[in-house]
Short mmCIF file of C-alpha atoms in Angstrom, two decimals:
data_model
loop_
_atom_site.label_atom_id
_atom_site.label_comp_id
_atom_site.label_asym_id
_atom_site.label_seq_id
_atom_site.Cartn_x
_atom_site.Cartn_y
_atom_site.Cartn_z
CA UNK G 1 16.45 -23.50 9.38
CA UNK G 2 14.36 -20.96 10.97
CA UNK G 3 15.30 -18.48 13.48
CA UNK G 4 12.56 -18.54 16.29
CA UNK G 5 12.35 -16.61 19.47
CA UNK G 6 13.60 -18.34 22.53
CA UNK G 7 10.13 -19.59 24.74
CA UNK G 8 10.85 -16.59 27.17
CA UNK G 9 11.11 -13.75 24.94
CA UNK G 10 7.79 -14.87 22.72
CA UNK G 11 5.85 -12.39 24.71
CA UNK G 12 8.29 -9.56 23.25
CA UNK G 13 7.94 -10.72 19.61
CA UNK G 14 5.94 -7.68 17.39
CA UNK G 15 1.99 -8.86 17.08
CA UNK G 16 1.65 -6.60 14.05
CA UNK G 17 3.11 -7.96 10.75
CA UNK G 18 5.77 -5.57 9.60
CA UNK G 19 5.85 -3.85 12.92
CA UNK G 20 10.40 -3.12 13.84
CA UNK G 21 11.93 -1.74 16.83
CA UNK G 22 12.59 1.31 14.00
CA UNK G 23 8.65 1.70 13.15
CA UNK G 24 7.96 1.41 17.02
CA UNK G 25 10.56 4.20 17.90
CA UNK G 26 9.00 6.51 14.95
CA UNK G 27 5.57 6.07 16.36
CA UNK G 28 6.64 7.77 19.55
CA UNK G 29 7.90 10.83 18.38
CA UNK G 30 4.68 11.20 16.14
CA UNK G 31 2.51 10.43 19.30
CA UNK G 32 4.75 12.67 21.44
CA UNK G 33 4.07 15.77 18.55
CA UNK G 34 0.62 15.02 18.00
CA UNK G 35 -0.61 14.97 21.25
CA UNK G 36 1.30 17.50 22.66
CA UNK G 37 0.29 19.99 19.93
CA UNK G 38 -3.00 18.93 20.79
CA UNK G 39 -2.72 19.49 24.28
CA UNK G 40 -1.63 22.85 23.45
CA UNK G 41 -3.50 24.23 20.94
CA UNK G 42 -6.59 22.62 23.58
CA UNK G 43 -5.17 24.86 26.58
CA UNK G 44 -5.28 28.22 24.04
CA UNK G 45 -8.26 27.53 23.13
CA UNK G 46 -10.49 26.59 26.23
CA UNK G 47 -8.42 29.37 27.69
CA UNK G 48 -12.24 31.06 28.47
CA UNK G 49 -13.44 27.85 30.39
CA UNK G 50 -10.84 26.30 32.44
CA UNK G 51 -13.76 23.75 33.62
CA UNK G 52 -12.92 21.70 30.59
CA UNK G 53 -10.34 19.46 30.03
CA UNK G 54 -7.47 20.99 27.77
CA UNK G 55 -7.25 17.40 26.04
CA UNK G 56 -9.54 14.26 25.62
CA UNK G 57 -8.22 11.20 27.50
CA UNK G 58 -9.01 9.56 24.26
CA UNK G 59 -6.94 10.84 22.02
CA UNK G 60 -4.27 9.42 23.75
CA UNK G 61 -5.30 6.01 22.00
CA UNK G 62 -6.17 7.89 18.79
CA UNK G 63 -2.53 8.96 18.64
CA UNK G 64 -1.40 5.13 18.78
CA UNK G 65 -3.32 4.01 15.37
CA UNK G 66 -2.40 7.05 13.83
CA UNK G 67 1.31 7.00 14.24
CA UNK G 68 2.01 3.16 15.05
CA UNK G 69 -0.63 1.50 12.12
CA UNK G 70 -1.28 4.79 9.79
CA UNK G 71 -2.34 2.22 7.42
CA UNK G 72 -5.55 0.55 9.60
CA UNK G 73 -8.87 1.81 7.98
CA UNK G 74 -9.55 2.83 11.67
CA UNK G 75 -6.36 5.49 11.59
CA UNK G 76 -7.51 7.42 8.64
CA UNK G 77 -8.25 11.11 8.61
CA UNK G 78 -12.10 10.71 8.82
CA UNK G 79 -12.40 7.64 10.87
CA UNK G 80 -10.24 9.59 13.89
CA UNK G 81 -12.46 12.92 13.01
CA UNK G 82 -15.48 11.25 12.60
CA UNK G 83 -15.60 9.08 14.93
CA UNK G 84 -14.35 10.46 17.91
CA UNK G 85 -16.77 13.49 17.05
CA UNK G 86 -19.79 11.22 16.18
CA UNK G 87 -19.66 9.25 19.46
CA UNK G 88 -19.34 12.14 21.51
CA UNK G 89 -22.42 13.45 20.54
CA UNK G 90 -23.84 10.18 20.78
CA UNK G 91 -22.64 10.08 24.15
CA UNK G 92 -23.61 13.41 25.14
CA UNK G 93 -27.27 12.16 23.78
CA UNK G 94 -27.59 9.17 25.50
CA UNK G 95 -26.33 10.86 28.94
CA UNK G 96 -29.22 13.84 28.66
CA UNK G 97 -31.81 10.87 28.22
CA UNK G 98 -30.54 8.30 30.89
CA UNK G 99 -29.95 8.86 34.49
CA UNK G 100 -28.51 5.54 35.69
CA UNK G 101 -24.61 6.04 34.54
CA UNK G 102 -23.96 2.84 34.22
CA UNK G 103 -26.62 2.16 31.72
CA UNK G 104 -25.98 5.47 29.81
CA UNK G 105 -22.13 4.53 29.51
CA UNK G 106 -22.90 1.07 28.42
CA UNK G 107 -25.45 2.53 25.78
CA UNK G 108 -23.72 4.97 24.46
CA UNK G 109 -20.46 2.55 23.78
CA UNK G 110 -23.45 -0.04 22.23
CA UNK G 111 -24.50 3.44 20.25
CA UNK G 112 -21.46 4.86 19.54
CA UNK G 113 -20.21 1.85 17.56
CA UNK G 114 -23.36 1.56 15.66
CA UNK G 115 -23.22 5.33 14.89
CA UNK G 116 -19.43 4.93 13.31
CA UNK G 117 -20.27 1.83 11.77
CA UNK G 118 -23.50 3.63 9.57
CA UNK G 119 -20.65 6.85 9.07
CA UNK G 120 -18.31 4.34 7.93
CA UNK G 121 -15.89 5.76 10.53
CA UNK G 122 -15.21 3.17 12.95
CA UNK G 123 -12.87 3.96 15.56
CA UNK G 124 -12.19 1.91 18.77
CA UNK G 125 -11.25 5.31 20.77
CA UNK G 126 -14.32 6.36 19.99
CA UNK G 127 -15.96 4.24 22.42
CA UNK G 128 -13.90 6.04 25.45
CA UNK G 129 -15.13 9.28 23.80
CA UNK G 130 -18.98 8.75 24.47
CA UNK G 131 -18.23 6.64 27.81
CA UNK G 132 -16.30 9.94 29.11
CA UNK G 133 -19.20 12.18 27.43
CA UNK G 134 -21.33 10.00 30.05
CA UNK G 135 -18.75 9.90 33.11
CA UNK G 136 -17.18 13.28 32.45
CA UNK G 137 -18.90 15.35 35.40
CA UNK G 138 -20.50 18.51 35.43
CA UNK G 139 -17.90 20.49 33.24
CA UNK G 140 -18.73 17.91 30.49
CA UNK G 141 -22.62 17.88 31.36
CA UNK G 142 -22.44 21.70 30.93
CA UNK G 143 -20.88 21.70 28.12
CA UNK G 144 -23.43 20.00 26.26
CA UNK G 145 -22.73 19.44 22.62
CA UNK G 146 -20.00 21.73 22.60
CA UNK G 147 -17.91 18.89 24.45
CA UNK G 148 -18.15 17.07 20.97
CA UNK G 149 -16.49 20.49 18.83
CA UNK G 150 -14.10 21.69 21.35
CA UNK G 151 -11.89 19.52 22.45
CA UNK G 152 -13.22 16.67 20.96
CA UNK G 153 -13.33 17.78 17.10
CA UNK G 154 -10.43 20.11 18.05
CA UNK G 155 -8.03 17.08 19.28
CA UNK G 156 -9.02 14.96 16.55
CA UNK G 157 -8.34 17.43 13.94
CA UNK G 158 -4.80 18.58 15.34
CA UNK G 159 -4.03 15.24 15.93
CA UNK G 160 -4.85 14.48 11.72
CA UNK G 161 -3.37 17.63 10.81
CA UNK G 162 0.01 16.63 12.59
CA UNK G 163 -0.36 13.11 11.71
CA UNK G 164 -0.16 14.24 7.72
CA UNK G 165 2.78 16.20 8.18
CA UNK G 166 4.58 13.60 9.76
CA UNK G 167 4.42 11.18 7.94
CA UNK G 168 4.45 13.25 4.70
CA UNK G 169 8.28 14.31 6.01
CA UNK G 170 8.97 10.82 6.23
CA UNK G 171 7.42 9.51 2.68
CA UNK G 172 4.95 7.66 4.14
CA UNK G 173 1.54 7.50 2.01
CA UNK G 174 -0.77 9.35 4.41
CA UNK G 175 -4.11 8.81 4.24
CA UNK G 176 -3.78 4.84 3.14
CA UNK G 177 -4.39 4.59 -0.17
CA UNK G 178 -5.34 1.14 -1.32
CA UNK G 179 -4.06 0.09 -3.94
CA UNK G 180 -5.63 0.42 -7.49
CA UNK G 181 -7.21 -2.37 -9.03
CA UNK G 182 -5.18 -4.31 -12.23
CA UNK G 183 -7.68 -3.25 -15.15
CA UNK G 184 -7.35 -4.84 -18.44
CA UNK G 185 -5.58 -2.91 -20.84
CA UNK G 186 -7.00 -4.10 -24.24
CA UNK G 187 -10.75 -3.00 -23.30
CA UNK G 188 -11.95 -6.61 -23.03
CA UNK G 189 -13.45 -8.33 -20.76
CA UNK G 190 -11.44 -10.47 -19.65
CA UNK G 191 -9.45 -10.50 -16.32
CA UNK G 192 -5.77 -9.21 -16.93
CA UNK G 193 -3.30 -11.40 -17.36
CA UNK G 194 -1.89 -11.46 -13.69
CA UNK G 195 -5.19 -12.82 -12.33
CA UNK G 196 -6.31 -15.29 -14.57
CA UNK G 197 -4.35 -18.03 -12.95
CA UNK G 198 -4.13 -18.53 -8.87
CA UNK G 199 -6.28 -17.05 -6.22
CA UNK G 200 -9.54 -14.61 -7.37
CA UNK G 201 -11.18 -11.68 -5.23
CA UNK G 202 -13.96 -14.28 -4.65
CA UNK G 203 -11.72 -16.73 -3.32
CA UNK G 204 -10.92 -13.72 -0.62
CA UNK G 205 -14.35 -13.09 0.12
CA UNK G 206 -14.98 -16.88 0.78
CA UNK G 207 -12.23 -17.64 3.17
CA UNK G 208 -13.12 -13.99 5.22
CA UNK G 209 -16.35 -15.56 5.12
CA UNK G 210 -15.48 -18.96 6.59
CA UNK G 211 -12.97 -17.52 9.01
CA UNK G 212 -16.06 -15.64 9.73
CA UNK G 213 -13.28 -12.96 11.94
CA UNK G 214 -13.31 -8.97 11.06
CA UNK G 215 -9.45 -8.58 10.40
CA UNK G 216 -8.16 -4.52 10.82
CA UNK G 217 -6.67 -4.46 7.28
CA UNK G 218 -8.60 -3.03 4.21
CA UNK G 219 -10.22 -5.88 2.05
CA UNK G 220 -7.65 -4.77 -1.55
CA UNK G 221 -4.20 -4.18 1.23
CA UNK G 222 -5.37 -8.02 1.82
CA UNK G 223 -5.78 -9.36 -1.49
CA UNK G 224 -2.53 -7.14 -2.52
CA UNK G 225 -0.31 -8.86 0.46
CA UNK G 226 -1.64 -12.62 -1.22
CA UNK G 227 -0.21 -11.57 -4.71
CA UNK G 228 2.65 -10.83 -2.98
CA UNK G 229 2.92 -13.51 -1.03
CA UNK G 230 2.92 -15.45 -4.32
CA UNK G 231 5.18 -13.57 -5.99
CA UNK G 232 7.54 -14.17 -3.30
CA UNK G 233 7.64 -18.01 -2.72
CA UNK G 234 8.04 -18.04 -6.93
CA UNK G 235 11.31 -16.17 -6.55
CA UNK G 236 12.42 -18.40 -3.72
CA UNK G 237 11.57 -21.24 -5.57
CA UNK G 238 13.87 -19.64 -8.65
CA UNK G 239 15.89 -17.86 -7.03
CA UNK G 240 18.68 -18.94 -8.62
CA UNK G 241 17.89 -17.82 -12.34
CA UNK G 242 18.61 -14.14 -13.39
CA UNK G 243 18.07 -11.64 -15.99
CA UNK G 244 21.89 -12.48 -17.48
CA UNK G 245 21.09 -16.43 -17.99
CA UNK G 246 17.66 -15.09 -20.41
CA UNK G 247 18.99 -11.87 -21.62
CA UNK G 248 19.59 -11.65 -25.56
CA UNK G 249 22.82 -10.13 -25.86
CA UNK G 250 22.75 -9.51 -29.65
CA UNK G 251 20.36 -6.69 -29.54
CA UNK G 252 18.82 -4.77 -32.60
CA UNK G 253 19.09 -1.05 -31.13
CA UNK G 254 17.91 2.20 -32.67
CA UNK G 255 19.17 5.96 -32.51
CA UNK G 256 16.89 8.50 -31.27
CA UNK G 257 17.35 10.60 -34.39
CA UNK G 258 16.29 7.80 -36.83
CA UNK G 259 13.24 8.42 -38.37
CA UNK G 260 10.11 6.86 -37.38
CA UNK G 261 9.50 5.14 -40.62
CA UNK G 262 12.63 3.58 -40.80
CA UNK G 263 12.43 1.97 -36.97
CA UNK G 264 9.39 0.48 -37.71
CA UNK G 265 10.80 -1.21 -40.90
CA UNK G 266 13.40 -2.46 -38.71
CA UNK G 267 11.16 -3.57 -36.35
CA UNK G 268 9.09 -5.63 -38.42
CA UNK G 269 12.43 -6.89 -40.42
CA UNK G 270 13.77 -8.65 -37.38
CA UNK G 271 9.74 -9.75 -35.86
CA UNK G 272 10.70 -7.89 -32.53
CA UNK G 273 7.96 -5.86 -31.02
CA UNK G 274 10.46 -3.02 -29.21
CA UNK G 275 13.65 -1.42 -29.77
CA UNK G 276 15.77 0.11 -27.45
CA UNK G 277 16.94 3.25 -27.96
CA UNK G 278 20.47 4.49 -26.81
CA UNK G 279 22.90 7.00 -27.47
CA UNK G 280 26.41 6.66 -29.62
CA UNK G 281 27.87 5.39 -26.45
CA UNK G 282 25.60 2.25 -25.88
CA UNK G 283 23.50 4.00 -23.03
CA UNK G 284 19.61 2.89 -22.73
CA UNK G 285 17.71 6.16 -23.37
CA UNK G 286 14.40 4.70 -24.08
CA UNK G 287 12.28 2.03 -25.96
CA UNK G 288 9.96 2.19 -29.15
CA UNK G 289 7.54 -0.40 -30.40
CA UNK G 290 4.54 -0.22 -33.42
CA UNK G 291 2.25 1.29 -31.08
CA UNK G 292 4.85 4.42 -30.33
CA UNK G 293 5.56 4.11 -33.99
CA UNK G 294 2.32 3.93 -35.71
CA UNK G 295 0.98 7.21 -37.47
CA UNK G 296 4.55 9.19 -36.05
CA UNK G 297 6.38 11.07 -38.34
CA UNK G 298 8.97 12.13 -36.49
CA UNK G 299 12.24 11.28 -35.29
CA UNK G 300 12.15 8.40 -32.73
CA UNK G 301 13.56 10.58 -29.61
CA UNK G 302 10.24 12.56 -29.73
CA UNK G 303 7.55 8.87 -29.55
CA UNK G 304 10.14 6.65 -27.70
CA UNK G 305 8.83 5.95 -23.54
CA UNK G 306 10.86 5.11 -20.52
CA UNK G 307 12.02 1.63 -20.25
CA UNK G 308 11.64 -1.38 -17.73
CA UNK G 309 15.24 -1.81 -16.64
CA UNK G 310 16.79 -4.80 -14.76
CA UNK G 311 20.32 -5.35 -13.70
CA UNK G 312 21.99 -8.45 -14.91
CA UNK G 313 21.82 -10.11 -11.19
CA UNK G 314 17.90 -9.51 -11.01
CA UNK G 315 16.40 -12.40 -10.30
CA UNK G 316 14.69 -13.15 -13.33
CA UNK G 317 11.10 -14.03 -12.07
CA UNK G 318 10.63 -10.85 -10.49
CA UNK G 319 10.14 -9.58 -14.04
CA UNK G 320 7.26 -11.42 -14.34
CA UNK G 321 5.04 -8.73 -12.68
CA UNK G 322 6.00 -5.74 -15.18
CA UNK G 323 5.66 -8.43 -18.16
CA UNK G 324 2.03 -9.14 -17.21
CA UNK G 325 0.41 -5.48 -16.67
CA UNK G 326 -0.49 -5.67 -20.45
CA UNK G 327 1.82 -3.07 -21.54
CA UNK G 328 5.45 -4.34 -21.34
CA UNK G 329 6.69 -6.99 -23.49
CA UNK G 330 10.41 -6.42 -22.58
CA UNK G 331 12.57 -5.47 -19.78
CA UNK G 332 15.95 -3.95 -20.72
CA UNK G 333 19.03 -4.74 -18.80
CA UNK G 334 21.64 -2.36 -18.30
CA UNK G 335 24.88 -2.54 -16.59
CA UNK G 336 27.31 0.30 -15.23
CA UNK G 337 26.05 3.91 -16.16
CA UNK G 338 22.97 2.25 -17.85
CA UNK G 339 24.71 1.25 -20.58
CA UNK G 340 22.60 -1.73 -22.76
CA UNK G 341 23.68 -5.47 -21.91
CA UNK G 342 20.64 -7.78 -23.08
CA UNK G 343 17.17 -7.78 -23.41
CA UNK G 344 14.53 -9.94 -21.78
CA UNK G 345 11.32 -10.64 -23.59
CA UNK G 346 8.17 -12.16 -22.57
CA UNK G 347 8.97 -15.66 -24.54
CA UNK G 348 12.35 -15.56 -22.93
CA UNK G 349 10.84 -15.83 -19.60
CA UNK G 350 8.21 -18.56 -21.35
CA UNK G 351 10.82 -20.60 -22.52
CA UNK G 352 12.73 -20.98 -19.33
CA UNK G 353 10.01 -21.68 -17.42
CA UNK G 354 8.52 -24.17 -19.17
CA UNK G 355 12.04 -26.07 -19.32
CA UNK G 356 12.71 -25.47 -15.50
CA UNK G 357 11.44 -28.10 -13.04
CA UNK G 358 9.29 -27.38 -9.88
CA UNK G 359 11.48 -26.77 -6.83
CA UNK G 360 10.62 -29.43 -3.96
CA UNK G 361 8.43 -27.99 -1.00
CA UNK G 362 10.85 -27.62 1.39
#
C-alpha cells in the first residue's frame, strides 16, 4: 500500500524529485548568505555612484537554483556568471539600438537566450538581466556596459563564490560533477559488463527524442538515476536474500607477512582468484589475487589492496554493482570489529540467481 497525499494537500507535495522540508530549509540560509553578501559587497563597491542599484533584482532568482537545485546545469558556476553577464550586455546592446521598450525588452530576452545557449551558459535569470538592462532607467542607460561588470558580474560572482563555500561546509559536490562514464577495464571493446544487458545510452537519446521535452537534468545524472532505478527494483524484488545465505564460511586466508610466492601457490592450489588477508586475530586487513601477486617479491602486506566489505545482513544483490566494474571478483564480509565471516564470489551470486525465481510484479 502506498502512502499518497490527501486531495487537499497535493498542491504542497515537493515538484522536484529528492526535494525535503530539510533541503528546502538549507536553501534559505544559503540564499539568505549569498545574497546578502552580495548586497553588501554591491553597496561598497558602487559606493562612488549611488545612481546604481547596490544589487540586481535578478540575482534574487539566481540565488534559488544555486542553493535549492545546485545540481541543475543552469546553477553551475559559469552558467550563473556567464549568463547573467552575457545577457546583460546583450541587453544593454539591444536597448542602445531600439527605441520602442517594448520591442527592445522582448528582443533582448529572444537574444539573450540565444546568446547563453551558443556560450553554453543557459540561465533562466538571465532573461530578467537583459529585460532590466532595457527597463532599468537612466542610471542603467548611463551606465552603459559597465551595468554588465558591476553589479551584474559582481553579484554573480559573490553569489558563486558563496555558493562554493556553502555547500563545500556541508559536503555537497559543488560544481555538479556528472558522473564518470563505466569504461571497460580489459582494453577491449566491448561495453563493460554492467551495460551489456538492459537499457543503452541510445535507448536515452531515443525516448528524450520522442518525449521531444528539454528536461533541467544533465543527459549522464539521467542515464545514472535509470541504472539506479534498476538496481533498486532488483533489490526489492530480492530483498530477502543476504550476503550470510551466499557467503563461504570456510575461507582460505593469508598473513600479510607470507611471502608472495607462497600466496600465489596457495592461490592456485585451492582455484580461488583472491585471498583475504587478516591479522592473527581474524581481522580483514586486505585482499591479494595473481594480478597483486604476479612479478612481487615481497611479503604480501606490501601488494595486498583494500577490500569490498559487506556485512552479513547486506542484501546480497546490492553486491552486484562492485562485482561488475571489472575489477572485483569478491566481496568480503566482516562482522564486529571487521573481523572475517565469509566470502562472496562472483559465481556465488551466479548460482543463486539462476536458482531463484522471478518475484511477481506487484
Amino acid at each position: 500500500m502506498t502512502n499518497k497525499p490527501h486531495a487537499s494537500l497535493r498542491f504542497f507535495v515537493p515538484i522536484l524529485a529528492g526535494a525535503t522540508l530539510r533541503e528546502r530549509a538549507v536553501a534559505c540560509v544559503g540564499a539568505l548568505l549569498g545574497v546578502a553578501a552580495a548586497a553588501a559587497i554591491g553597496a561598497a563597491g558602487l559606493g562612488l555612484d549611488p545612481s546604481l542599484p547596490v544589487l540586481m533584482a535578478p540575482a534574487g532568482a539566481s540565488a534559488v537554483l544555486l542553493f535549492a537545485i545546485p545540481a541543475s546545469p543552469m546553477a553551475q558556476p559559469w552558467s550563473i556568471v556567464g549568463g547573467n553577464t552575457i545577457s546583460a550586455l546583450v541587453g544593454i546592446l539591444v536597448a542602445s539600438l531600439v527605441p520602442d521598450v517594448a520591442l527592445a525588452a522582448g528582443l533582448a530576452c529572444a537574444l539573450a537566450i540565444i546568446a547563453m545557449t551558443l556560450a553554453r551558459c543557459l540561465h533562466p535569470p538571465g532573461g530578467a538581466v537583459a529585460v532590466t538592462a532595457v527597463i532599468g532607467g537612466p542610471a542603467v542607460a548611463a551606465a552603459g556596459y559597465g551595468f554588465a561588470l558591476t553589479p551584474v558580474a559582481l553579484d554573480s560572482v559573490v553569489l558563486v563564490a558563496i555558493g562554493l563555500v556553502f555547500h563545500r561546509l556541508l559536503g555537497r559536490s559543488y560544481p555538479h560533477r556528472a558522473p564518470a562514464p563505466v569504461t571497460n577495464t580489459v582494453g577491449t571493446a566491448d561495453p563493460p559488463p554492467s551495460q551489456r544487458t538492459g537499457f543503452r545510452a541510445e535507448d536515452v537519446d531515443a525516448a528524450l527524442a520522442r518525449l521531444g521535452e528539454t528536461f533541467d537534468i544533465d543527459r549522464s545524472d539521467l542515464e545514472q538515476v535509470l541504472r539506479e532505478v534498476e538496481r533498486q527494483a532488483l533489490l526489492r524484488t530480492h530483498a530477502d536474500l543476504t550476503c550470510a545465505d551466499l557467503m563461504s564460511r570456510d575461507v582460505v586466508t593469508v598473513a600479510p607477512g607470507a611471502d608472495a610466492a607462497a600466496a600465489t601457490a596457495l592461490l592456485l592450489r585451492h582455484g580461488v582468484r583472491v585471498l583475504p588477508v587478516v591479522d592473527g586475530d581474524g581481522r580483514i586487513l586486505g585482499i591479494v589475487g595473481l594480478r597483486d601477486l604476479a612479478g612481487a617479491s615481497t611479503c604480501v602486506g606490501d601488494v595486498m589492496r583494500p577490500p569490498a566489505t559487506a556485512a552479513a545482513t547486506t542484501p546480497a544483490l546490492s553486491l552486484i554493482e562492485a562485482m561488475t566494474d571489472g575489477r572485483t571478483h569478491a566481496v568480503v564480509v566482516t562482522g564486529p570489529q571487521e573481523r572475517l565471516l565469509g566470502l562472496v564470489t562472483q559465481t556465488d551470486l551466479l548460482a543463486a540467481l539462476a536458482r531463484r525465481p522471478q518475484a511477481p510484479a506487484t
